[in-house]
GROMACS .gro file of C-alpha atoms in nm:
model
  132
    1MET     CA    1  -4.600   2.885 -18.355
    2LEU     CA    2  -4.546   3.111 -18.662
    3PRO     CA    3  -4.902   3.078 -18.766
    4LEU     CA    4  -5.033   3.188 -18.450
    5VAL     CA    5  -4.850   3.462 -18.371
    6GLU     CA    6  -4.850   3.598 -18.709
    7ALA     CA    7  -5.236   3.598 -18.703
    8GLU     CA    8  -5.258   3.830 -18.467
    9THR     CA    9  -5.250   4.201 -18.532
   10THR     CA   10  -5.178   4.367 -18.189
   11ALA     CA   11  -4.866   4.327 -17.978
   12ALA     CA   12  -5.050   4.216 -17.689
   13GLY     CA   13  -5.240   3.936 -17.940
   14LYS     CA   14  -4.885   3.838 -18.059
   15LEU     CA   15  -4.742   3.795 -17.645
   16ALA     CA   16  -5.056   3.587 -17.575
   17ALA     CA   17  -5.033   3.375 -17.909
   18HIS     CA   18  -4.653   3.339 -17.822
   19ILE     CA   19  -4.708   3.196 -17.495
   20ARG     CA   20  -4.964   2.997 -17.553
   21ALA     CA   21  -4.820   2.802 -17.782
   22HIS     CA   22  -4.538   2.734 -17.578
   23ALA     CA   23  -4.795   2.614 -17.317
   24SER     CA   24  -4.968   2.416 -17.539
   25TYR     CA   25  -4.641   2.249 -17.671
   26ILE     CA   26  -4.497   2.179 -17.304
   27ALA     CA   27  -4.869   2.010 -17.256
   28THR     CA   28  -4.868   1.849 -17.559
   29HIS     CA   29  -4.472   1.758 -17.600
   30ARG     CA   30  -4.322   1.731 -17.251
   31SER     CA   31  -4.076   1.518 -17.300
   32HIS     CA   32  -3.962   1.614 -17.631
   33GLN     CA   33  -3.935   1.969 -17.458
   34LEU     CA   34  -3.744   1.846 -17.189
   35ALA     CA   35  -3.499   1.635 -17.393
   36LEU     CA   36  -3.444   1.971 -17.622
   37THR     CA   37  -3.393   2.206 -17.318
   38GLU     CA   38  -3.117   1.951 -17.168
   39ILE     CA   39  -2.962   1.956 -17.527
   40ALA     CA   40  -2.983   2.323 -17.534
   41SER     CA   41  -2.861   2.370 -17.210
   42ASN     CA   42  -2.582   2.126 -17.208
   43TYR     CA   43  -2.431   2.142 -17.578
   44ARG     CA   44  -2.097   2.218 -17.602
   45SER     CA   45  -1.892   2.177 -17.969
   46LYS     CA   46  -1.528   2.116 -18.009
   47THR     CA   47  -1.422   2.447 -17.930
   48GLY     CA   48  -1.646   2.520 -17.606
   49GLY     CA   49  -1.900   2.743 -17.808
   50ARG     CA   50  -2.275   2.723 -17.699
   51LEU     CA   51  -2.569   2.561 -17.910
   52GLN     CA   52  -2.702   2.939 -17.987
   53ASP     CA   53  -2.332   3.058 -18.123
   54LEU     CA   54  -2.406   2.790 -18.417
   55SER     CA   55  -2.510   2.918 -18.735
   56VAL     CA   56  -2.824   2.877 -18.914
   57ASP     CA   57  -2.897   2.785 -19.310
   58LEU     CA   58  -3.204   2.989 -19.348
   59SER     CA   59  -3.326   3.196 -19.612
   60PRO     CA   60  -3.401   3.552 -19.550
   61ASP     CA   61  -3.762   3.503 -19.510
   62GLN     CA   62  -3.750   3.285 -19.285
   63LEU     CA   63  -3.503   3.436 -19.078
   64THR     CA   64  -3.739   3.733 -19.088
   65ALA     CA   65  -4.025   3.550 -19.034
   66LEU     CA   66  -3.872   3.410 -18.723
   67ALA     CA   67  -3.757   3.755 -18.556
   68GLU     CA   68  -4.107   3.833 -18.592
   69ILE     CA   69  -4.234   3.558 -18.348
   70GLU     CA   70  -3.890   3.669 -18.111
   71LEU     CA   71  -4.017   3.794 -17.750
   72GLU     CA   72  -3.797   4.094 -17.803
   73THR     CA   73  -3.930   4.162 -18.120
   74ILE     CA   74  -4.299   4.194 -17.979
   75ILE     CA   75  -4.267   4.367 -17.701
   76THR     CA   76  -4.020   4.656 -17.851
   77ASN     CA   77  -4.297   4.652 -18.125
   78GLY     CA   78  -4.562   4.712 -17.827
   79VAL     CA   79  -4.354   4.984 -17.683
   80ILE     CA   80  -4.263   5.163 -17.985
   81SER     CA   81  -4.659   5.155 -18.082
   82GLY     CA   82  -4.776   5.297 -17.733
   83GLU     CA   83  -4.958   4.971 -17.699
   84PHE     CA   84  -4.716   4.869 -17.408
   85ARG     CA   85  -4.590   5.106 -17.131
   86SER     CA   86  -4.242   5.202 -17.104
   87LEU     CA   87  -4.000   4.905 -17.054
   88ASP     CA   88  -3.722   4.711 -17.101
   89ALA     CA   89  -3.785   4.444 -17.422
   90ASN     CA   90  -3.520   4.196 -17.290
   91PHE     CA   91  -3.598   4.203 -16.894
   92MET     CA   92  -3.984   4.117 -16.969
   93ALA     CA   93  -3.866   3.895 -17.263
   94LEU     CA   94  -3.611   3.705 -17.002
   95ALA     CA   95  -3.966   3.700 -16.733
   96VAL     CA   96  -4.155   3.580 -17.018
   97ARG     CA   97  -3.946   3.300 -17.103
   98SER     CA   98  -3.835   3.164 -16.737
   99ALA     CA   99  -4.216   3.195 -16.661
  100ILE     CA  100  -4.260   2.956 -16.944
  101GLY     CA  101  -3.980   2.715 -16.833
  102GLY     CA  102  -4.135   2.689 -16.490
  103ALA     CA  103  -4.451   2.526 -16.670
  104LEU     CA  104  -4.203   2.286 -16.803
  105LEU     CA  105  -3.999   2.216 -16.472
  106ARG     CA  106  -4.312   2.211 -16.267
  107SER     CA  107  -4.489   1.944 -16.546
  108THR     CA  108  -4.165   1.708 -16.464
  109VAL     CA  109  -4.278   1.689 -16.106
  110ASP     CA  110  -4.618   1.690 -16.126
  111PRO     CA  111  -4.759   1.510 -16.373
  112ASP     CA  112  -5.133   1.655 -16.293
  113PHE     CA  113  -5.025   2.017 -16.360
  114ASP     CA  114  -5.229   2.206 -16.573
  115VAL     CA  115  -4.983   2.363 -16.840
  116HIS     CA  116  -5.308   2.545 -17.028
  117ALA     CA  117  -5.488   2.675 -16.694
  118TYR     CA  118  -5.087   2.805 -16.622
  119GLY     CA  119  -4.985   2.929 -16.945
  120GLU     CA  120  -5.384   3.158 -16.930
  121SER     CA  121  -5.243   3.310 -16.603
  122LEU     CA  122  -4.937   3.383 -16.774
  123VAL     CA  123  -5.124   3.560 -17.031
  124THR     CA  124  -5.333   3.792 -16.785
  125THR     CA  125  -4.993   3.827 -16.605
  126PHE     CA  126  -4.827   3.954 -16.835
  127GLY     CA  127  -5.063   4.154 -16.975
  128LEU     CA  128  -5.115   4.325 -16.689
  129ALA     CA  129  -4.740   4.384 -16.668
  130THR     CA  130  -4.692   4.530 -17.009
  131ARG     CA  131  -5.038   4.748 -17.019
  132HIS     CA  132  -4.978   5.105 -17.072
   0.00000   0.00000   0.00000
């Protein structure tokens, strides 16, 4: 995902690349993505900590690169630059993540579900939702 998002020069392009990359991964790695989702949802450390609370040993450059592809960062940058309308980046990021997650859930019960077409529909939907 990182190279696809980094290749884009606009917030709208980065958002679209983010959505398309997720849809493509779900389409080609459905069982892997489902397993990762189950692990992330259910993991608890000995002290009850969640997966997202674990520390990760990454270089500052790697952390910076990952931060740039986070939905909140993409959306916030789009709002600040005036490319996107005024909106709550956390709420919009949640909506995007939930919509992408819906593709995974739907594809588990409908093996013929067209994840790529759904992803393109999400690109259009969130393009309109963020448009200034």
